[in-house]
DNA sequence: TTGTAAGCGTTATCAT
DNA sequence: ATGATAACGCTTACAA
């Protein structure tokens, strides 16, 4: 059978569509008990559910939130998506997701499509290059940026305290006889997150009077191994520090270390950002700066839903929320602890 | 400014809304060049984009596909989502995704919400328990099942050839002096995929006259380590075979092996299903049955879109597509090869 | 070549 | 307590 409409229910209950509509929306205040139970019975029996398309058109509201993620291969993104899905469902919102693959034009298309589709709000992990579009979209539907900032515009932002995270990681890596440290990143990443992480790193390096710097780790495992070997050789026997700027780079680092035959933590002290199951296992445990993904997701949704439900009122000023993360020190930076020791060490945000 | 409507464009171009509509939909056949260029200019200038909500209501078509995934923490799912997102965008469809978290009632809610929202079709990696609902949904919008079957109903299915994959993995693990092999799974998994994998495994084990069986690996690392130690001891010095039924179980296996101090491949030959970056690195390489995720995604979308675009015509009979995977043999099952050797070995589907 | 009008399924206002 | 009606923004016969 074709799909039921509110009219069909009304006809069957011998009432008008508006009465059924009132029932659906819980406006029981002026409705006889008998009508009410009759409608209830029919809806129950037929399994009727109102068309959200028609309802969205009428109400100009969709209870749908659009999420645009830069790179779903990065396990950070899928963890984030899982958290967002859980929490938005709990708040009564549907999630429509798009994946830009770090491609600005795909991102632009996604933003427009989601806006056209009547998203009540957008959560965007932008890959950059759409500053103007994002700013314009804001006065159609609220936008919250995730992790990555759009410098010029005044858009809400939820992010980790990347500066603190990297500074603490540097300190952990260099705690024991390391006098050269490199932050390994990707050459095609121009995001604000990368900038913040590299800037803090270089500042920390200078204030520790240590050698090292930021360098893009080659995609090719052999080339990357050569890079590492060179660093290792130049440090005259003492171990070097290596920090992967994200989970993707860390994957390459692990492979390159294997190819280069560099011992961890003997010849290299390594650390990474974002906590995944493998971090507990590789090299007897890899020191990690764990972003609070659940906290980030919760904050982003809270901000967004507040703006959505406050209605078309005055936008208020831009809000910027930094969620602190944790440093989890493990054997990859510690020769003195037992091989499987895990020591979470909360980091206070202070800036 | 408030959102533009087709009327506003029409007014500005001094034509009627229907003319603008024709323009938008590319019906240029009967339209003067001047009108056409005038409308084009205004749309370009104002950045007008038609409301897809209104259009969906009118056309009873959304160009939106709903995807319901059981467990986004499983990296298989995120890889799948990435593939689906790419391909559906290329085919001109939007993706709305829901994550059931292996919770049947959440899955049910997602199915209904997506149907109400006017999804043109659904791709469902079902967690089970919604057989009737899924069957009913089929005559509202086409459904394609991913991986996991719904026994009774006649719904299209796209899956890996799990039987072949497990059989080949068993053969690889047992190739050299292993006479006991266990398939490690999760205790709460009642999916058809697990059933197919375990059944084939047990058949293979019997025909090889080997000891072993299927066993749920404990969630707790210490308890899991104890399980492994017991297996290892009972095998009288010869190595045991261990196959993780999916990526999630494999994570636990790796941790448990570390805790138990069991050497790979010396004391245990291990293998897993689904290829992730770490598989190339851990233990000098882990033998893997790699599902063809891109192939699965492509097949699922192709099936679904064909049904969608064929319109409300006769459903045709159920289709079941099996996508072959590959066995990638690595050091975790081979003492004779070099430490980092990678040998992809395509597996022909034959059943 | 263009415009008029009806209708997609729902909800809100205002009568009754 | 209930119903008639208009409107949400768009498309599409059909009329002009």
Coordinates of N, CA and C in Angstrom, one line a residue, chain B residues 31-237:
Chain B
X31 N 12.3 28.9 -24.2 CA 12.6 30.0 -23.4 C 13.5 31.0 -24.2
X32 N 13.1 32.2 -24.2 CA 13.9 33.2 -25.0 C 15.3 33.3 -24.4
X33 N 16.2 33.5 -25.3 CA 17.6 33.7 -24.8 C 17.7 34.8 -23.8
X34 N 17.0 35.9 -24.0 CA 17.1 37.0 -23.1 C 16.6 36.6 -21.7
X35 N 15.4 36.0 -21.6 CA 14.9 35.6 -20.3 C 15.9 34.7 -19.7
X36 N 16.4 33.8 -20.4 CA 17.3 32.8 -19.9 C 18.5 33.5 -19.3
X37 N 19.1 34.4 -20.0 CA 20.4 35.0 -19.5 C 20.0 35.9 -18.3
X38 N 18.9 36.5 -18.4 CA 18.5 37.4 -17.3 C 18.4 36.6 -16.0
X39 N 17.7 35.5 -16.1 CA 17.5 34.7 -14.9 C 18.8 34.1 -14.4
X40 N 19.6 33.7 -15.3 CA 20.9 33.2 -15.0 C 21.7 34.2 -14.2
X41 N 21.7 35.4 -14.7 CA 22.5 36.5 -14.1 C 22.0 36.7 -12.6
X42 N 20.7 36.7 -12.4 CA 20.1 37.0 -11.1 C 20.5 35.9 -10.1
X43 N 20.3 34.7 -10.6 CA 20.6 33.5 -9.7 C 22.1 33.6 -9.3
X44 N 22.9 33.8 -10.3 CA 24.3 33.9 -10.1 C 24.7 35.0 -9.1
X45 N 24.1 36.1 -9.3 CA 24.4 37.3 -8.4 C 23.9 37.1 -7.0
X46 N 22.7 36.6 -6.9 CA 22.1 36.4 -5.5 C 22.5 35.2 -4.8
X47 N 23.1 34.2 -5.6 CA 23.5 33.0 -4.9 C 22.3 32.1 -4.6
X48 N 21.2 32.4 -5.2 CA 20.0 31.6 -4.9 C 20.1 30.1 -5.2
X49 N 19.6 29.3 -4.2 CA 19.6 27.9 -4.4 C 18.2 27.4 -3.9
X50 N 17.5 26.6 -4.7 CA 16.2 26.2 -4.4 C 16.2 25.4 -3.1
X51 N 15.1 25.5 -2.4 CA 14.9 24.7 -1.1 C 14.7 23.2 -1.5
X52 N 15.6 22.4 -1.0 CA 15.4 21.0 -1.4 C 14.2 20.4 -0.6
X53 N 13.9 21.0 0.5 CA 12.7 20.5 1.2 C 11.5 20.6 0.4
X54 N 11.2 21.8 -0.1 CA 10.0 22.0 -0.9 C 10.1 21.1 -2.1
X55 N 11.2 21.0 -2.7 CA 11.3 20.2 -3.9 C 11.1 18.7 -3.6
X56 N 11.6 18.3 -2.5 CA 11.4 16.9 -2.2 C 9.9 16.6 -1.9
X57 N 9.3 17.5 -1.3 CA 7.8 17.3 -1.0 C 7.1 17.2 -2.4
X58 N 7.4 18.2 -3.2 CA 6.7 18.2 -4.5 C 7.0 17.0 -5.3
X59 N 8.2 16.6 -5.4 CA 8.6 15.5 -6.3 C 8.5 14.1 -5.7
X60 N 8.4 14.1 -4.3 CA 8.4 12.8 -3.6 C 9.7 12.0 -4.0
X61 N 10.8 12.7 -3.8 CA 12.1 12.2 -4.1 C 13.1 13.1 -3.5
X62 N 14.1 12.5 -2.9 CA 15.0 13.4 -2.1 C 16.5 13.3 -2.6
X63 N 16.8 12.4 -3.4 CA 18.2 12.1 -3.7 C 19.0 12.0 -2.5
X64 N 18.4 11.3 -1.5 CA 19.1 11.1 -0.2 C 19.1 9.6 0.1
X65 N 20.2 9.1 0.5 CA 20.3 7.7 0.9 C 20.7 7.6 2.3
X66 N 19.9 6.8 3.0 CA 20.2 6.6 4.5 C 21.1 5.5 4.7
X67 N 22.1 5.6 5.5 CA 23.1 4.6 5.8 C 23.0 4.3 7.3
X68 N 22.8 3.0 7.7 CA 22.8 2.7 9.1 C 23.9 1.7 9.4
X69 N 24.8 2.1 10.2 CA 26.0 1.3 10.5 C 25.9 0.8 11.9
X70 N 26.4 -0.4 12.1 CA 26.2 -1.0 13.5 C 27.2 -0.5 14.5
X71 N 28.4 -0.2 14.0 CA 29.4 0.1 15.0 C 30.5 0.9 14.4
X72 N 30.5 2.2 14.6 CA 31.5 3.1 14.0 C 32.9 3.0 14.6
X73 N 33.0 2.4 15.8 CA 34.3 2.2 16.4 C 35.1 1.2 15.6
X74 N 34.4 0.3 14.9 CA 35.1 -0.7 14.1 C 35.6 0.0 12.9
X75 N 36.9 0.0 12.7 CA 37.4 0.8 11.6 C 36.9 0.3 10.2
X76 N 36.4 -0.9 10.1 CA 35.7 -1.3 8.9 C 34.6 -0.4 8.6
X77 N 33.8 0.0 9.6 CA 32.7 0.9 9.3 C 33.1 2.2 8.8
X78 N 34.1 2.8 9.4 CA 34.4 4.1 9.0 C 35.0 4.1 7.5
X79 N 35.8 3.1 7.3 CA 36.3 3.0 5.9 C 35.1 2.8 4.9
X80 N 34.1 2.0 5.3 CA 32.9 1.9 4.5 C 32.2 3.2 4.3
X81 N 32.0 3.9 5.4 CA 31.3 5.2 5.3 C 32.1 6.1 4.4
X82 N 33.4 6.2 4.5 CA 34.1 7.0 3.6 C 33.9 6.6 2.1
X83 N 33.9 5.4 1.8 CA 33.7 4.9 0.4 C 32.3 5.3 0.0
X84 N 31.3 5.0 0.9 CA 29.9 5.3 0.5 C 29.7 6.8 0.3
X85 N 30.4 7.6 1.1 CA 30.2 9.1 1.0 C 30.7 9.5 -0.4
X86 N 31.9 9.1 -0.7 CA 32.5 9.4 -2.0 C 31.6 9.1 -3.2
X87 N 31.2 7.8 -3.1 CA 30.5 7.3 -4.3 C 29.1 7.8 -4.4
X88 N 28.5 8.1 -3.3 CA 27.1 8.6 -3.4 C 27.1 10.0 -3.8
X89 N 28.1 10.8 -3.4 CA 28.2 12.1 -3.8 C 28.5 12.1 -5.4
X90 N 29.3 11.3 -5.8 CA 29.6 11.2 -7.3 C 28.3 10.9 -8.0
X91 N 27.4 10.1 -7.4 CA 26.2 9.7 -8.1 C 25.1 10.7 -7.9
X92 N 25.4 11.8 -7.2 CA 24.4 12.9 -7.0 C 23.5 12.6 -5.8
X93 N 23.9 11.8 -4.9 CA 23.0 11.5 -3.7 C 23.7 12.0 -2.4
X94 N 22.9 12.5 -1.5 CA 23.4 12.9 -0.2 C 23.3 11.7 0.7
X95 N 24.1 11.6 1.7 CA 24.1 10.5 2.6 C 23.6 11.0 4.0
X96 N 22.7 10.4 4.6 CA 22.3 10.6 5.9 C 22.7 9.4 6.7
X97 N 23.5 9.6 7.7 CA 24.0 8.4 8.4 C 23.5 8.3 9.8
X98 N 23.3 7.1 10.2 CA 22.8 6.8 11.6 C 23.7 5.7 12.1
X99 N 23.9 5.6 13.4 CA 24.8 4.6 14.0 C 24.0 3.9 15.1
X100 N 23.8 2.6 14.9 CA 22.9 1.9 15.9 C 23.7 1.5 17.1
X101 N 25.0 1.5 17.0 CA 25.8 1.0 18.2 C 25.4 -0.4 18.5
X102 N 25.0 -1.2 17.5 CA 24.6 -2.6 17.8 C 23.3 -2.7 18.7
X103 N 22.6 -1.7 18.7 CA 21.4 -1.6 19.5 C 20.1 -1.7 18.6
X104 N 19.4 -2.8 18.7 CA 18.3 -3.0 17.7 C 17.3 -1.9 17.8
X105 N 17.0 -1.4 19.0 CA 15.9 -0.4 19.1 C 16.4 0.9 18.5
X106 N 17.7 1.2 18.7 CA 18.2 2.4 18.0 C 18.2 2.2 16.5
X107 N 18.5 1.0 16.1 CA 18.4 0.7 14.6 C 17.0 0.9 14.1
X108 N 16.1 0.4 14.8 CA 14.7 0.6 14.4 C 14.3 2.0 14.3
X109 N 14.7 2.8 15.3 CA 14.4 4.2 15.3 C 15.0 4.9 14.0
X110 N 16.2 4.5 13.8 CA 16.9 5.1 12.6 C 16.2 4.7 11.3
X111 N 15.8 3.5 11.2 CA 15.1 3.1 10.0 C 13.9 3.9 9.8
X112 N 13.1 4.1 10.8 CA 11.9 4.8 10.7 C 12.1 6.3 10.4
X113 N 13.1 6.8 11.1 CA 13.4 8.2 10.9 C 13.8 8.5 9.5
X114 N 14.6 7.6 9.0 CA 15.1 7.8 7.6 C 14.0 7.6 6.6
X115 N 13.1 6.7 6.9 CA 12.0 6.5 6.0 C 11.1 7.7 6.0
X116 N 10.8 8.2 7.2 CA 10.0 9.4 7.3 C 10.6 10.6 6.6
X117 N 11.9 10.7 6.7 CA 12.7 11.8 6.2 C 12.7 11.7 4.6
X118 N 12.1 10.7 4.1 CA 12.0 10.6 2.7 C 13.2 10.0 2.0
X119 N 14.0 9.3 2.7 CA 15.2 8.7 2.0 C 14.8 7.9 0.8
X120 N 15.5 8.1 -0.3 CA 15.1 7.3 -1.5 C 15.5 5.9 -1.4
X121 N 16.4 5.6 -0.5 CA 16.8 4.2 -0.3 C 17.7 4.0 1.0
X122 N 17.8 2.8 1.4 CA 18.5 2.6 2.7 C 19.6 1.5 2.5
X123 N 20.8 1.8 3.1 CA 21.8 0.8 3.2 C 22.0 0.4 4.6
X124 N 21.8 -0.8 5.0 CA 21.8 -1.1 6.4 C 22.7 -2.3 6.7
X125 N 23.6 -2.0 7.7 CA 24.5 -3.0 8.2 C 23.8 -3.4 9.6
X126 N 22.8 -4.3 9.4 CA 21.9 -4.5 10.5 C 22.5 -5.2 11.7
X127 N 22.1 -4.9 12.9 CA 22.6 -5.6 14.1 C 21.6 -6.7 14.5
X128 N 20.6 -6.9 13.7 CA 19.7 -8.0 13.9 C 18.5 -7.5 14.8
X129 N 17.4 -8.3 14.8 CA 16.3 -8.0 15.7 C 15.3 -7.1 15.0
X130 N 15.5 -6.7 13.8 CA 14.5 -5.8 13.1 C 14.1 -6.4 11.8
X131 N 14.0 -7.7 11.7 CA 13.7 -8.4 10.5 C 12.4 -7.9 9.8
X132 N 11.4 -7.9 10.7 CA 10.1 -7.5 10.1 C 10.0 -6.0 9.7
X133 N 10.6 -5.2 10.5 CA 10.6 -3.8 10.1 C 11.4 -3.5 8.8
X134 N 12.5 -4.2 8.7 CA 13.3 -4.0 7.5 C 12.5 -4.5 6.2
X135 N 11.9 -5.7 6.4 CA 11.1 -6.2 5.3 C 9.9 -5.2 4.9
X136 N 9.3 -4.7 5.9 CA 8.2 -3.7 5.7 C 8.7 -2.5 5.0
X137 N 9.9 -2.0 5.4 CA 10.4 -0.8 4.9 C 10.7 -0.9 3.4
X138 N 11.0 -2.2 3.0 CA 11.3 -2.4 1.6 C 10.2 -1.9 0.6
X139 N 9.0 -2.0 1.0 CA 8.0 -1.5 0.0 C 7.7 -0.1 0.1
X140 N 8.4 0.6 0.9 CA 8.4 2.1 0.9 C 9.6 2.6 0.2
X141 N 10.7 2.1 0.5 CA 12.0 2.5 -0.2 C 12.9 1.3 -0.3
X142 N 13.6 1.2 -1.4 CA 14.5 0.0 -1.5 C 15.5 0.0 -0.4
X143 N 15.9 -1.2 0.0 CA 16.8 -1.5 1.1 C 17.9 -2.4 0.6
X144 N 19.2 -2.1 0.9 CA 20.2 -3.1 0.6 C 20.9 -3.4 1.9
X145 N 21.1 -4.6 2.2 CA 21.7 -5.0 3.4 C 23.2 -5.1 3.2
X146 N 24.0 -4.7 4.1 CA 25.5 -4.7 4.0 C 26.0 -5.7 5.0
X147 N 26.7 -6.7 4.4 CA 27.4 -7.7 5.3 C 26.4 -8.7 6.0
X148 N 25.5 -8.1 6.7 CA 24.7 -9.0 7.6 C 23.3 -9.2 7.0
X149 N 22.9 -10.5 7.0 CA 21.7 -10.9 6.3 C 20.5 -10.8 7.2
X150 N 19.4 -10.8 6.6 CA 18.1 -11.0 7.4 C 17.5 -12.2 6.8
X151 N 17.6 -13.3 7.6 CA 17.3 -14.6 7.0 C 15.9 -14.7 6.3
X152 N 14.9 -14.4 7.0 CA 13.5 -14.6 6.4 C 13.2 -13.8 5.2
X153 N 13.6 -12.5 5.2 CA 13.1 -11.6 4.2 C 13.8 -11.7 2.9
X154 N 13.2 -11.1 1.9 CA 13.8 -11.1 0.6 C 14.4 -9.8 0.3
X155 N 15.5 -9.5 0.9 CA 16.1 -8.2 0.7 C 17.5 -8.3 0.1
X156 N 17.8 -7.4 -0.8 CA 19.2 -7.5 -1.4 C 20.3 -7.5 -0.4
X157 N 21.3 -8.2 -0.7 CA 22.4 -8.3 0.2 C 23.8 -8.2 -0.5
X158 N 24.7 -7.4 0.0 CA 26.0 -7.3 -0.5 C 27.0 -7.7 0.7
X159 N 27.8 -8.7 0.4 CA 28.6 -9.2 1.5 C 30.0 -9.7 0.9
X160 N 30.9 -9.8 1.8 CA 32.2 -10.5 1.4 C 31.9 -12.0 1.4
X161 N 32.8 -12.7 0.7 CA 32.7 -14.1 0.7 C 33.3 -14.6 2.0
X162 N 32.6 -14.5 3.1 CA 33.2 -14.8 4.4 C 33.7 -16.2 4.5
X163 N 33.0 -17.1 3.9 CA 33.4 -18.5 4.0 C 34.8 -18.7 3.4
X164 N 34.9 -18.3 2.2 CA 36.2 -18.4 1.5 C 37.3 -17.7 2.3
X165 N 37.0 -16.5 2.8 CA 38.0 -15.8 3.5 C 38.5 -16.5 4.7
X166 N 37.6 -17.0 5.5 CA 38.0 -17.7 6.7 C 38.7 -19.0 6.4
X167 N 38.2 -19.7 5.4 CA 38.9 -21.0 5.0 C 40.3 -20.8 4.6
X168 N 40.5 -19.7 3.8 CA 41.9 -19.4 3.3 C 42.8 -19.0 4.5
X169 N 42.2 -18.3 5.4 CA 42.9 -17.8 6.6 C 43.4 -19.0 7.4
X170 N 42.5 -19.9 7.6 CA 42.8 -21.1 8.4 C 43.9 -21.9 7.8
X171 N 43.8 -22.0 6.5 CA 44.8 -22.7 5.7 C 46.2 -22.1 5.9
X172 N 46.2 -20.8 5.8 CA 47.4 -20.0 5.9 C 48.0 -20.1 7.3
X173 N 47.2 -20.0 8.3 CA 47.7 -20.1 9.7 C 48.2 -21.5 10.0
X174 N 47.6 -22.5 9.4 CA 48.0 -23.9 9.8 C 49.1 -24.5 8.9
X175 N 49.6 -23.6 8.0 CA 50.5 -24.2 6.9 C 51.8 -24.8 7.5
X176 N 52.2 -24.5 8.7 CA 53.6 -24.9 9.1 C 53.6 -25.3 10.5
X177 N 53.2 -26.5 10.8 CA 53.4 -27.1 12.1 C 52.4 -26.7 13.2
X178 N 51.3 -26.2 12.7 CA 50.3 -25.8 13.7 C 49.2 -26.8 13.7
X179 N 48.9 -27.4 14.9 CA 47.8 -28.4 14.9 C 46.6 -28.0 15.8
X180 N 46.6 -26.8 16.2 CA 45.4 -26.3 17.0 C 45.2 -24.9 16.6
X181 N 43.9 -24.6 16.3 CA 43.6 -23.2 15.9 C 42.3 -22.7 16.5
X182 N 42.3 -21.5 16.9 CA 41.1 -20.9 17.5 C 40.6 -19.7 16.7
X183 N 39.3 -19.6 16.6 CA 38.8 -18.4 16.0 C 38.2 -17.6 17.1
X184 N 38.7 -16.4 17.3 CA 38.3 -15.6 18.5 C 37.2 -14.6 18.1
X185 N 36.1 -14.6 18.8 CA 35.0 -13.7 18.4 C 34.5 -13.0 19.6
X186 N 33.4 -12.3 19.4 CA 32.8 -11.5 20.6 C 31.6 -12.3 21.0
X187 N 31.4 -12.3 22.3 CA 30.2 -13.1 22.8 C 28.9 -12.5 22.5
X188 N 28.8 -11.2 22.2 CA 27.5 -10.6 22.0 C 27.1 -10.5 20.5
X189 N 27.9 -11.2 19.7 CA 27.6 -11.0 18.2 C 26.8 -12.2 17.7
X190 N 25.6 -11.9 17.3 CA 24.8 -12.9 16.8 C 24.5 -12.7 15.3
X191 N 25.4 -12.0 14.6 CA 25.1 -11.6 13.2 C 25.3 -12.8 12.3
X192 N 24.8 -12.7 11.1 CA 24.9 -13.7 10.1 C 26.4 -13.8 9.7
X193 N 27.1 -12.7 9.7 CA 28.5 -12.8 9.3 C 29.3 -13.7 10.3
X194 N 29.0 -13.5 11.6 CA 29.7 -14.3 12.5 C 29.4 -15.8 12.3
X195 N 28.1 -16.0 12.1 CA 27.7 -17.4 12.0 C 28.4 -18.0 10.8
X196 N 28.4 -17.3 9.7 CA 29.1 -17.8 8.5 C 30.5 -18.1 8.7
X197 N 31.2 -17.1 9.4 CA 32.6 -17.3 9.6 C 32.9 -18.4 10.5
X198 N 32.1 -18.5 11.6 CA 32.4 -19.6 12.6 C 32.1 -21.0 12.0
X199 N 31.0 -21.0 11.2 CA 30.6 -22.3 10.7 C 31.7 -22.9 9.7
X200 N 32.2 -22.0 8.8 CA 33.2 -22.4 7.9 C 34.5 -22.8 8.6
X201 N 34.8 -22.0 9.6 CA 36.0 -22.3 10.4 C 35.9 -23.7 11.0
X202 N 34.8 -24.0 11.6 CA 34.7 -25.3 12.3 C 34.8 -26.4 11.3
X203 N 34.2 -26.2 10.1 CA 34.2 -27.2 9.1 C 35.7 -27.4 8.6
X204 N 36.4 -26.3 8.4 CA 37.8 -26.4 8.0 C 38.6 -27.1 9.0
X205 N 38.3 -26.8 10.3 CA 39.1 -27.4 11.4 C 38.9 -28.9 11.4
X206 N 37.7 -29.3 11.2 CA 37.4 -30.8 11.2 C 38.0 -31.5 10.0
X207 N 37.9 -30.9 8.9 CA 38.5 -31.5 7.7 C 40.0 -31.6 7.8
X208 N 40.6 -30.7 8.6 CA 42.1 -30.8 8.8 C 42.4 -31.6 10.0
X209 N 41.4 -32.2 10.6 CA 41.6 -33.0 11.8 C 42.4 -32.3 12.9
X210 N 42.2 -31.0 13.0 CA 43.0 -30.2 14.0 C 42.2 -29.9 15.2
X211 N 42.9 -29.6 16.3 CA 42.2 -29.2 17.5 C 41.8 -27.7 17.4
X212 N 41.0 -27.3 18.4 CA 40.6 -25.9 18.4 C 39.2 -25.6 18.4
X213 N 38.8 -24.4 18.0 CA 37.3 -24.1 17.9 C 37.1 -22.6 18.0
X214 N 35.8 -22.2 18.2 CA 35.5 -20.8 18.3 C 35.4 -20.5 19.8
X215 N 35.9 -19.4 20.1 CA 35.8 -19.0 21.5 C 35.7 -17.5 21.6
X216 N 34.9 -17.0 22.5 CA 34.8 -15.5 22.7 C 36.0 -15.0 23.5
X217 N 36.7 -14.1 23.0 CA 37.9 -13.6 23.7 C 37.4 -12.6 24.8
X218 N 37.9 -12.8 26.0 CA 37.5 -11.9 27.1 C 37.8 -10.4 26.8
X219 N 36.9 -9.6 27.3 CA 37.1 -8.1 27.1 C 38.3 -7.7 27.9
X220 N 38.4 -8.2 29.1 CA 39.5 -7.8 30.0 C 40.8 -8.4 29.5
X221 N 41.8 -7.6 29.4 CA 43.1 -8.0 28.9 C 43.7 -9.2 29.7
X222 N 43.6 -9.1 31.0 CA 44.3 -10.1 31.8 C 43.5 -11.5 31.6
X223 N 42.2 -11.4 31.6 CA 41.4 -12.6 31.4 C 41.7 -13.2 30.1
X224 N 41.8 -12.3 29.1 CA 42.1 -12.8 27.7 C 43.4 -13.4 27.6
X225 N 44.4 -12.8 28.3 CA 45.7 -13.4 28.4 C 45.7 -14.8 29.0
X226 N 44.9 -14.9 30.0 CA 44.8 -16.2 30.7 C 44.3 -17.3 29.7
X227 N 43.3 -16.8 28.9 CA 42.7 -17.8 27.9 C 43.8 -18.2 26.9
X228 N 44.5 -17.3 26.5 CA 45.6 -17.6 25.5 C 46.6 -18.5 26.1
X229 N 47.0 -18.2 27.3 CA 48.1 -19.0 28.0 C 47.6 -20.4 28.1
X230 N 46.4 -20.6 28.4 CA 45.8 -22.0 28.5 C 45.9 -22.7 27.2
X231 N 45.5 -22.0 26.2 CA 45.5 -22.7 24.8 C 47.0 -23.0 24.5
X232 N 47.9 -22.1 24.7 CA 49.3 -22.3 24.4 C 49.8 -23.5 25.1
X233 N 49.5 -23.6 26.4 CA 50.1 -24.7 27.2 C 49.6 -26.0 26.7
X234 N 48.3 -26.0 26.3 CA 47.7 -27.3 26.0 C 48.2 -27.8 24.7
X235 N 49.0 -27.1 24.0 CA 49.4 -27.6 22.7 C 50.8 -28.2 22.7
X236 N 51.3 -28.4 23.9 CA 52.6 -29.2 24.0 C 53.7 -28.7 23.2
X237 N 54.0 -27.4 23.2 CA 55.2 -26.9 22.6 C 55.0 -26.4 21.2

